[in-house]
Short mmCIF file of C-alpha atoms and ligand atoms in Angstrom, two decimals:
data_model
loop_
_atom_site.label_atom_id
_atom_site.label_comp_id
_atom_site.label_asym_id
_atom_site.label_seq_id
_atom_site.Cartn_x
_atom_site.Cartn_y
_atom_site.Cartn_z
CA MET A 1 86.78 136.41 100.85
CA ARG A 2 90.19 137.77 101.73
CA PHE A 3 88.82 139.64 104.71
CA ALA A 4 87.44 136.41 106.09
CA THR A 5 90.75 134.63 106.01
CA THR A 6 91.79 133.88 109.53
CA LEU A 7 95.36 133.65 110.68
CA ALA A 8 94.57 130.18 111.96
CA ALA A 9 93.49 129.08 108.48
CA VAL A 10 96.67 130.45 106.91
CA LEU A 11 98.74 128.69 109.53
CA SER A 12 97.02 125.36 108.97
CA LEU A 13 97.95 125.18 105.30
CA ALA A 14 100.69 122.66 104.99
CA SER A 15 103.94 124.10 103.61
CA THR A 16 104.94 122.81 100.20
CA SER A 17 108.52 123.87 100.52
CA SER A 18 111.33 122.26 102.49
CA ALA A 19 112.50 123.58 105.78
CA LEU A 20 114.69 126.63 105.61
CA ASN A 21 117.51 127.87 107.78
CA ILE A 22 116.18 131.09 109.23
CA LEU A 23 118.14 133.69 111.15
CA LEU A 24 116.03 135.83 113.41
CA ASN A 25 117.02 139.21 114.79
CA ASN A 26 115.26 142.33 116.07
CA ASP A 27 115.92 145.65 117.74
CA ASP A 28 113.80 145.28 120.80
CA GLY A 29 116.03 142.72 122.42
CA PHE A 30 116.30 138.93 122.53
CA GLY A 31 113.67 138.70 125.28
CA SER A 32 110.98 140.33 123.12
CA GLY A 33 107.59 138.62 123.25
CA ASN A 34 107.02 139.32 119.53
CA LEU A 35 110.37 137.81 118.54
CA ARG A 36 109.93 134.69 120.68
CA GLU A 37 106.38 134.08 119.40
CA LEU A 38 107.60 134.23 115.79
CA TYR A 39 110.47 131.90 116.71
CA LYS A 40 108.01 129.38 118.09
CA LEU A 41 105.80 129.52 114.95
CA LEU A 42 108.77 129.09 112.58
CA LYS A 43 110.10 126.12 114.56
CA ALA A 44 106.62 124.56 114.73
CA ALA A 45 106.50 124.78 110.90
CA GLY A 46 109.70 122.70 110.78
CA HIS A 47 112.24 125.40 109.98
CA ASP A 48 115.66 125.43 111.51
CA VAL A 49 115.70 128.75 113.42
CA LEU A 50 118.43 130.57 115.24
CA ILE A 51 117.96 133.88 117.06
CA VAL A 52 120.94 136.23 117.31
CA ALA A 53 119.53 139.50 118.68
CA PRO A 54 120.60 142.39 120.90
CA ALA A 55 121.11 141.78 124.64
CA THR A 56 119.21 144.96 125.37
CA GLN A 57 116.63 147.25 123.77
CA GLN A 58 118.32 148.77 120.69
CA SER A 59 115.56 150.64 118.87
CA GLY A 60 116.38 153.63 116.74
CA GLN A 61 119.89 152.46 115.87
CA GLY A 62 119.25 152.20 112.14
CA GLY A 63 122.03 150.44 110.33
CA ARG A 64 124.66 151.48 112.88
CA SER A 65 127.02 148.61 113.43
CA ASP A 66 128.28 149.12 116.99
CA PHE A 67 130.34 146.38 118.59
CA SER A 68 130.76 146.21 122.36
CA THR A 69 134.17 147.24 123.60
CA TYR A 70 133.89 144.79 126.50
CA PRO A 71 134.05 140.97 126.27
CA ASN A 72 131.46 140.71 129.05
CA LEU A 73 128.10 142.22 129.75
CA THR A 74 128.68 145.22 131.98
CA SER A 75 125.14 145.02 133.26
CA SER A 76 122.54 142.26 133.11
CA SER A 77 120.72 141.62 129.88
CA GLN A 78 117.14 142.44 129.08
CA TYR A 79 114.78 141.02 131.84
CA ASP A 80 117.87 139.73 133.66
CA ILE A 81 117.85 136.65 131.41
CA VAL A 82 121.64 136.71 131.56
CA PRO A 83 123.60 138.31 134.45
CA ALA A 84 126.25 141.00 134.31
CA GLY A 85 129.70 139.48 133.75
CA ALA A 86 128.42 136.87 131.29
CA PRO A 87 130.16 136.88 127.87
CA ALA A 88 129.04 139.72 125.58
CA VAL A 89 127.84 137.01 123.16
CA GLY A 90 126.08 133.90 124.40
CA THR A 91 122.88 131.93 124.70
CA ASP A 92 119.74 132.09 126.70
CA PRO A 93 120.23 129.64 129.58
CA ASN A 94 116.90 127.99 128.64
CA ASP A 95 117.43 127.64 124.91
CA SER A 96 120.78 127.21 123.15
CA SER A 97 119.32 128.36 119.80
CA ILE A 98 118.61 131.78 121.18
CA TRP A 99 121.72 133.93 121.19
CA TYR A 100 122.18 137.49 122.42
CA TYR A 101 125.00 139.92 121.58
CA ASN A 102 125.73 143.20 123.33
CA GLY A 103 125.57 145.37 120.21
CA THR A 104 123.25 147.04 117.76
CA PRO A 105 120.86 145.09 115.52
CA ALA A 106 123.13 145.37 112.47
CA ALA A 107 126.12 144.33 114.61
CA CYS A 108 124.09 141.27 115.71
CA THR A 109 123.61 140.31 112.06
CA PHE A 110 127.36 140.51 111.52
CA VAL A 111 128.26 138.71 114.74
CA ALA A 112 125.79 136.00 113.73
CA LEU A 113 127.35 135.58 110.28
CA ASP A 114 131.00 135.89 111.33
CA TYR A 115 131.12 134.37 114.81
CA VAL A 116 128.12 132.42 115.96
CA LEU A 117 127.47 130.54 112.74
CA PRO A 118 131.05 129.58 111.74
CA ARG A 119 132.04 128.64 115.28
CA TYR A 120 128.95 126.88 116.56
CA TYR A 121 127.00 125.90 113.45
CA PRO A 122 129.58 125.16 110.73
CA GLY A 123 127.93 124.63 107.41
CA TRP A 124 124.72 126.29 108.52
CA THR A 125 124.03 129.19 106.22
CA PRO A 126 120.84 131.26 106.52
CA ASP A 127 118.36 130.95 103.61
CA LEU A 128 116.39 133.81 105.05
CA ALA A 129 116.96 136.51 107.69
CA LEU A 130 113.96 137.98 109.51
CA ALA A 131 113.93 140.97 111.83
CA GLY A 132 111.09 141.54 114.29
CA PRO A 133 108.21 141.72 114.56
CA ASN A 134 109.02 145.15 115.98
CA TYR A 135 106.93 146.85 118.60
CA GLY A 136 105.59 149.66 116.45
CA THR A 137 105.53 150.21 112.73
CA ASN A 138 108.56 151.19 110.58
CA LEU A 139 107.16 153.12 107.64
CA GLY A 140 108.68 155.17 104.85
CA PRO A 141 112.23 156.04 103.75
CA PHE A 142 113.11 158.26 106.76
CA VAL A 143 112.26 155.55 109.30
CA TYR A 144 113.97 152.96 107.04
CA SER A 145 117.32 154.60 107.90
CA LEU A 146 116.43 155.08 111.61
CA SER A 147 114.96 151.69 112.47
CA GLY A 148 117.12 148.99 114.01
CA THR A 149 114.73 146.44 112.63
CA LEU A 150 115.48 147.71 109.09
CA GLY A 151 119.20 148.10 109.97
CA ALA A 152 119.39 144.42 110.86
CA THR A 153 117.56 143.64 107.64
CA TYR A 154 119.65 145.62 105.19
CA ALA A 155 122.82 144.42 106.93
CA ALA A 156 121.67 140.85 106.02
CA VAL A 157 120.79 141.95 102.45
CA SER A 158 124.28 143.50 102.13
CA ARG A 159 125.68 140.08 103.03
CA SER A 160 123.68 138.47 100.19
CA ILE A 161 120.97 136.97 102.43
CA PRO A 162 117.25 137.47 101.51
CA ALA A 163 115.79 139.40 104.39
CA ILE A 164 112.38 140.63 105.56
CA ALA A 165 111.72 143.32 108.16
CA LEU A 166 108.54 142.84 110.18
CA SER A 167 106.92 145.56 112.23
CA ALA A 168 103.64 145.39 114.13
CA SER A 169 101.53 147.80 116.17
CA ASN A 170 101.55 146.25 119.64
CA ALA A 171 103.31 147.34 122.84
CA ALA A 172 106.47 145.89 124.30
CA VAL A 173 106.04 142.71 126.33
CA PRO A 174 108.55 140.31 127.82
CA TYR A 175 108.38 136.82 126.25
CA PHE A 176 107.42 135.20 129.55
CA ASN A 177 104.33 137.40 129.80
CA VAL A 178 102.88 136.07 126.56
CA THR A 179 100.75 133.21 127.93
CA ASN A 180 98.18 132.58 125.24
CA SER A 181 97.71 132.70 121.53
CA SER A 182 95.36 135.72 121.60
CA HIS A 183 97.97 137.98 123.21
CA PRO A 184 98.84 140.92 120.85
CA ALA A 185 102.41 139.61 120.60
CA ALA A 186 101.11 136.19 119.49
CA LEU A 187 98.79 137.89 116.94
CA ALA A 188 101.71 140.01 115.58
CA ALA A 189 103.77 136.86 115.19
CA LYS A 190 100.96 135.01 113.41
CA ALA A 191 100.35 137.83 111.01
CA SER A 192 104.14 138.08 110.37
CA TYR A 193 104.36 134.39 109.76
CA ALA A 194 101.37 134.47 107.39
CA VAL A 195 103.31 136.78 105.10
CA VAL A 196 106.69 135.05 105.52
CA LYS A 197 105.06 131.65 104.87
CA GLN A 198 103.80 132.91 101.50
CA PHE A 199 107.30 134.04 100.49
CA ILE A 200 108.68 130.65 101.50
CA ASN A 201 105.92 128.70 99.80
CA ALA A 202 106.29 130.63 96.56
CA THR A 203 110.03 129.84 96.43
CA ALA A 204 111.18 126.65 94.70
CA GLU A 205 113.33 124.34 96.75
CA GLY A 206 116.92 125.57 96.67
CA ALA A 207 116.03 128.90 95.04
CA ARG A 208 116.61 132.26 96.70
CA VAL A 209 113.60 133.60 98.56
CA LEU A 210 114.45 137.11 97.25
CA PRO A 211 116.82 138.27 94.49
CA LEU A 212 120.31 139.43 95.39
CA GLY A 213 120.28 142.92 96.97
CA TYR A 214 116.51 142.79 97.68
CA GLY A 215 114.70 143.07 100.97
CA VAL A 216 111.10 143.34 102.00
CA ASN A 217 109.49 145.68 104.50
CA VAL A 218 106.28 144.41 106.11
CA ASN A 219 104.17 146.53 108.45
CA ILE A 220 101.21 145.26 110.38
CA PRO A 221 98.35 147.37 111.85
CA GLU A 222 96.90 146.79 115.31
CA LEU A 223 95.33 143.32 115.51
CA PHE A 224 92.40 142.44 117.69
CA ASP A 225 91.89 138.81 116.77
CA ASP A 226 92.96 136.06 114.42
CA THR A 227 91.49 137.81 111.33
CA LEU A 228 94.22 138.46 108.81
CA PRO A 229 93.90 142.11 107.62
CA PRO A 230 94.04 142.75 103.85
CA VAL A 231 97.60 142.45 102.57
CA VAL A 232 98.51 145.25 100.21
CA LYS A 233 101.35 145.68 97.73
CA SER A 234 102.92 149.01 98.66
CA ARG A 235 105.93 151.30 98.35
CA LEU A 236 108.07 153.13 100.95
CA THR A 237 107.42 156.57 99.53
CA GLY A 238 103.93 158.09 99.48
CA GLU A 239 102.40 159.87 102.49
CA ALA A 240 105.60 159.04 104.32
CA GLU A 241 106.74 161.02 107.39
CA THR A 242 109.99 162.77 108.14
CA ASP A 243 111.05 164.58 111.28
CA VAL A 244 110.66 168.18 112.37
CA ALA A 245 112.80 169.40 115.31
CA VAL A 246 110.47 170.76 117.96
CA TYR A 247 112.10 173.23 120.35
CA ASP A 248 110.91 173.49 123.97
CA GLU A 249 111.53 177.11 124.93
CA GLU A 250 111.30 176.39 128.64
CA LYS A 251 113.56 173.33 128.81
CA GLY A 252 115.86 174.55 125.98
CA THR A 253 115.78 171.08 124.44
CA PHE A 254 114.44 169.52 121.23
CA THR A 255 112.24 166.63 120.51
CA TRP A 256 110.97 165.26 117.22
CA GLY A 257 107.64 165.67 115.57
CA ASN A 258 106.03 164.69 112.28
CA LEU A 259 106.28 167.47 109.70
CA ARG A 260 103.05 168.97 108.31
CA PRO A 261 102.34 169.28 105.52
CA LEU A 262 104.15 166.08 104.54
CA ALA A 263 107.55 166.73 103.00
CA ALA A 264 107.91 166.28 99.24
CA GLY A 265 111.53 165.16 99.51
CA VAL A 266 110.86 161.98 101.51
CA ASN A 267 107.99 161.21 99.15
CA ALA A 268 109.79 161.77 95.82
CA CYS A 269 109.22 158.66 93.66
CA TYR A 270 111.95 157.67 91.14
CA ASN A 271 112.17 153.97 91.54
CA GLY A 272 109.51 151.31 91.15
CA ASP A 273 105.80 151.70 90.51
CA CYS A 274 104.77 155.21 91.66
CA SER A 275 101.13 154.31 91.43
CA LEU A 276 101.37 151.84 94.33
CA PRO A 277 99.95 153.16 97.70
CA GLY A 278 102.51 154.29 100.27
CA GLU A 279 102.95 151.84 103.11
CA THR A 280 102.21 154.52 105.66
CA ALA A 281 98.64 155.04 104.32
CA VAL A 282 98.13 151.30 103.90
CA VAL A 283 98.79 150.59 107.58
CA ALA A 284 96.79 153.72 108.68
CA ASN A 285 93.84 152.24 106.82
CA GLY A 286 94.19 148.90 108.59
CA GLY A 287 96.05 146.89 105.95
CA ILE A 288 99.30 144.98 106.10
CA SER A 289 101.81 146.66 103.74
CA VAL A 290 104.38 144.68 101.84
CA SER A 291 107.06 146.87 100.19
CA ALA A 292 110.07 145.65 98.25
CA PHE A 293 113.34 147.55 98.41
CA THR A 294 116.81 147.16 97.09
CA ILE A 295 120.01 148.37 98.76
CA ASP A 296 121.26 149.67 95.40
CA TYR A 297 120.80 153.25 96.58
CA ASP A 298 122.23 154.76 93.38
CA ALA A 299 119.87 157.13 91.53
CA PRO A 300 118.25 155.53 88.56
CA SER A 301 119.40 156.29 85.04
CA ILE A 302 117.04 159.18 84.23
CA PRO A 303 117.57 162.72 83.05
CA TYR A 304 117.69 164.13 86.57
CA THR A 305 120.69 161.90 87.31
CA GLU A 306 122.43 163.10 84.15
CA MET A 307 121.66 166.68 85.24
CA VAL A 308 123.46 166.06 88.54
CA PHE A 309 126.55 164.57 86.95
CA ALA A 310 126.59 167.21 84.14
CA LYS A 311 127.19 169.90 86.75
CA VAL A 312 130.59 168.49 87.65
CA GLU A 313 131.39 166.93 84.37
CA ASN A 314 134.46 169.06 83.72
CA LEU A 315 135.89 167.82 87.03
CA PHE A 316 135.64 164.19 86.00
CA SER A 317 139.02 162.88 84.95
CA SER A 318 139.24 159.63 83.12
CA GLY A 319 138.99 156.75 85.43
CA GLU A 320 139.50 153.29 84.21
CA GLY A 321 137.84 152.96 80.85
CA GLY A 322 137.41 156.69 80.47
CA ASN A 323 139.31 159.22 78.36
CA GLU A 324 142.03 161.61 79.55
CA THR A 325 140.42 165.03 79.68
CA SER A 326 143.14 167.13 81.16
CA GLY A 327 146.40 165.34 80.49
CA TYR A 328 147.02 165.58 84.21
CA ARG A 329 147.34 161.86 84.83
CA THR A 330 150.42 160.91 82.85
CA LYS A 331 151.56 158.17 85.17
CA PRO A 332 149.65 155.69 87.30
CA ALA A 333 148.39 157.43 90.43
CA PRO A 334 149.98 156.10 93.63
CA LYS A 335 147.65 154.07 95.79
CA LYS A 336 146.42 156.31 98.58
CA ARG A 337 145.21 155.35 101.97
CA MET A 338 141.49 155.94 102.06
CA MET A 339 140.23 157.02 105.45
CA THR A 340 136.57 156.42 105.88
CA GLY A 341 134.22 158.26 108.22
CA ARG A 342 134.24 155.15 110.35
CA ASP A 343 138.02 155.36 110.88
CA VAL A 344 137.51 158.71 112.54
CA TYR A 345 135.71 157.25 115.46
CA ARG A 346 137.79 154.08 115.57
CA MET A 347 140.90 156.13 116.34
C1 NAG B 401 113.85 129.36 132.31
O1 NAG B 401 112.68 128.62 132.36
C2 NAG B 401 112.20 128.48 133.71
C3 NAG B 401 111.06 127.54 133.66
O2 NAG B 401 110.29 127.62 132.50
C4 NAG B 401 111.80 129.87 134.19
O3 NAG B 401 111.33 129.76 135.56
C5 NAG B 401 112.99 130.76 134.13
O4 NAG B 401 112.64 132.07 134.51
C6 NAG B 401 113.58 130.73 132.80
N1 NAG B 401 114.85 131.43 132.79
C7 NAG B 401 115.10 132.36 131.97
C8 NAG B 401 116.44 133.03 132.13
O5 NAG B 401 114.33 132.76 131.10
C1 NAG B 402 134.07 137.54 131.12
O1 NAG B 402 133.70 136.51 130.23
C2 NAG B 402 134.66 135.48 130.13
C3 NAG B 402 134.17 134.53 129.10
O2 NAG B 402 133.94 135.23 127.90
C4 NAG B 402 134.81 134.83 131.51
O3 NAG B 402 135.82 133.84 131.41
C5 NAG B 402 135.19 135.86 132.56
O4 NAG B 402 135.24 135.28 133.84
C6 NAG B 402 134.20 136.99 132.50
N1 NAG B 402 134.65 138.05 133.39
C7 NAG B 402 133.85 138.50 134.44
C8 NAG B 402 134.40 139.62 135.25
O5 NAG B 402 132.77 138.02 134.71
C1 NAG B 403 104.61 141.23 132.79
O1 NAG B 403 104.09 140.45 133.90
C2 NAG B 403 104.38 141.02 135.17
C3 NAG B 403 103.95 140.02 136.25
O2 NAG B 403 102.68 139.55 135.93
C4 NAG B 403 103.70 142.33 135.26
O3 NAG B 403 104.00 142.95 136.52
C5 NAG B 403 104.17 143.26 134.17
O4 NAG B 403 103.44 144.49 134.19
C6 NAG B 403 103.98 142.63 132.81
N1 NAG B 403 104.58 143.49 131.84
C7 NAG B 403 104.06 143.63 130.61
C8 NAG B 403 104.76 144.62 129.71
O5 NAG B 403 103.10 143.04 130.24
C1 NAG B 404 95.39 136.06 126.96
O1 NAG B 404 96.30 136.93 127.56
C2 NAG B 404 95.89 138.28 127.58
C3 NAG B 404 97.02 139.12 128.07
O2 NAG B 404 97.72 138.55 129.11
C4 NAG B 404 94.68 138.34 128.43
O3 NAG B 404 94.24 139.69 128.53
C5 NAG B 404 93.59 137.48 127.91
O4 NAG B 404 92.48 137.46 128.79
C6 NAG B 404 94.06 136.07 127.71
N1 NAG B 404 93.10 135.31 126.94
C7 NAG B 404 92.77 134.10 127.22
C8 NAG B 404 91.76 133.47 126.33
O5 NAG B 404 93.29 133.42 128.12
C1 NAG B 405 102.32 127.40 97.42
O1 NAG B 405 103.03 127.54 96.22
C2 NAG B 405 102.52 126.79 95.18
C3 NAG B 405 103.47 126.87 94.04
O2 NAG B 405 103.93 128.21 93.85
C4 NAG B 405 101.14 127.26 94.82
O3 NAG B 405 100.63 126.48 93.80
C5 NAG B 405 100.27 127.15 96.05
O4 NAG B 405 99.02 127.70 95.80
C6 NAG B 405 100.90 127.87 97.21
N1 NAG B 405 100.14 127.66 98.42
C7 NAG B 405 99.73 128.66 99.15
C8 NAG B 405 98.99 128.31 100.38
O5 NAG B 405 99.93 129.82 98.83
C1 NAG B 406 137.12 158.49 74.22
O1 NAG B 406 137.29 159.45 73.23
C2 NAG B 406 137.09 159.07 71.91
C3 NAG B 406 137.42 160.19 70.95
O2 NAG B 406 136.93 161.42 71.49
C4 NAG B 406 135.64 158.57 71.80
O3 NAG B 406 135.44 158.09 70.48
C5 NAG B 406 135.41 157.44 72.79
O4 NAG B 406 134.06 157.07 72.74
C6 NAG B 406 135.76 157.89 74.18
N1 NAG B 406 135.64 156.78 75.10
C7 NAG B 406 134.98 156.90 76.25
C8 NAG B 406 135.02 155.64 77.09
O5 NAG B 406 134.45 157.89 76.67
#
């Protein structure tokens, strides 16, 4: 009977859990129809919801945390909701719970946690961070690192907040164009909420929605009505895409394409249950994929990992807890300044 479940039926089930503090973000901009529809559903369900999302379209930024160098908007925000010259971080003139920031999705997560919340909502800590629903799917490990929706999500996970990335298959639409509940943006929000609601309902009051370091990636196929597609447990790898650089001889420029045959590298399975279907195939077949990820990107403790370290084993000196191997370190090493790749562009 799962196929007959309607989104309306899922929405009508009373929540058994208490209201959560939910932080909403996206990469399509704070005026996104998808984002605003999900916001409305979450609020209608009694949750305390704040949006802190980019002032402009910020797709494809991945986890890049880019802060504006100007204190003001240098041009008007998405859909002219806020004019040029307004502060780089502020609220929608029509709704003080909807914040924009002139930065990338991950930067919006950090600005929310380190500026908006402490200054304007002291004591309000998010129980859950959601990003999206995005216009377009975000499937597989390559897109994971490319998507601003995922970037906002793993930024929240890195700050110890359970977070869920939501991506749908509908086209961009300004929030003020979504005028009824059968609009594709409204359907995308309802399907997103159907999944989010289950996570919330299955969490005991006061408990974490997801374990520390965990996030969830949800992808939704094209929706035509209120019928909830089958929801499928999936994994990021498996029939996943990666890019090929396509050269245009006439223009002398490149664009991207999907590599064929599919690359083995992006589909290598070392973590989790390798028998689960890949999320790419699940959505291609009309299902909603639900994949779990962790931001512990270290390779698992398997022989391959030992092989990698074994190659440089004779370079490894004893760190803390190790053994001297060379006699080189006879006195404590002086503390060195560590320049990161990020310092290079900060200078
Ligand atoms: C605020 O709401 C009014 C009335 O609903 C609408 O006309 C106006 O465009 C909205 N302004 C913004 C910035 O969204
Ligand atoms: C920039 O924003 C500040 C508030 O953050 C405001 O006081 C100032 O007038 C703005 N500047 C311009 C040029 O609009
Ligand atoms: C939004 O509505 C306006 C006015 O009706 C229309 O011109 C525009 O094409 C619509 N845009 C989208 C993306 O639906
Ligand atoms: C809902 O809005 C969509 C898009 O604007 C439109 O095509 C459709 O006819 C509307 N449906 C109803 C029932 O009003
Ligand atoms: C909500 O969670 C409770 C406890 O985990 C469970 O018994 C109930 O079936 C859930 N309700 C829905 C609609 O999933
Ligand atoms: C250090 O070396 C000793 C003697 O070779 C060995 O017994 C011990 O396990 C080593 N400790 C570590 C942390 O590798």
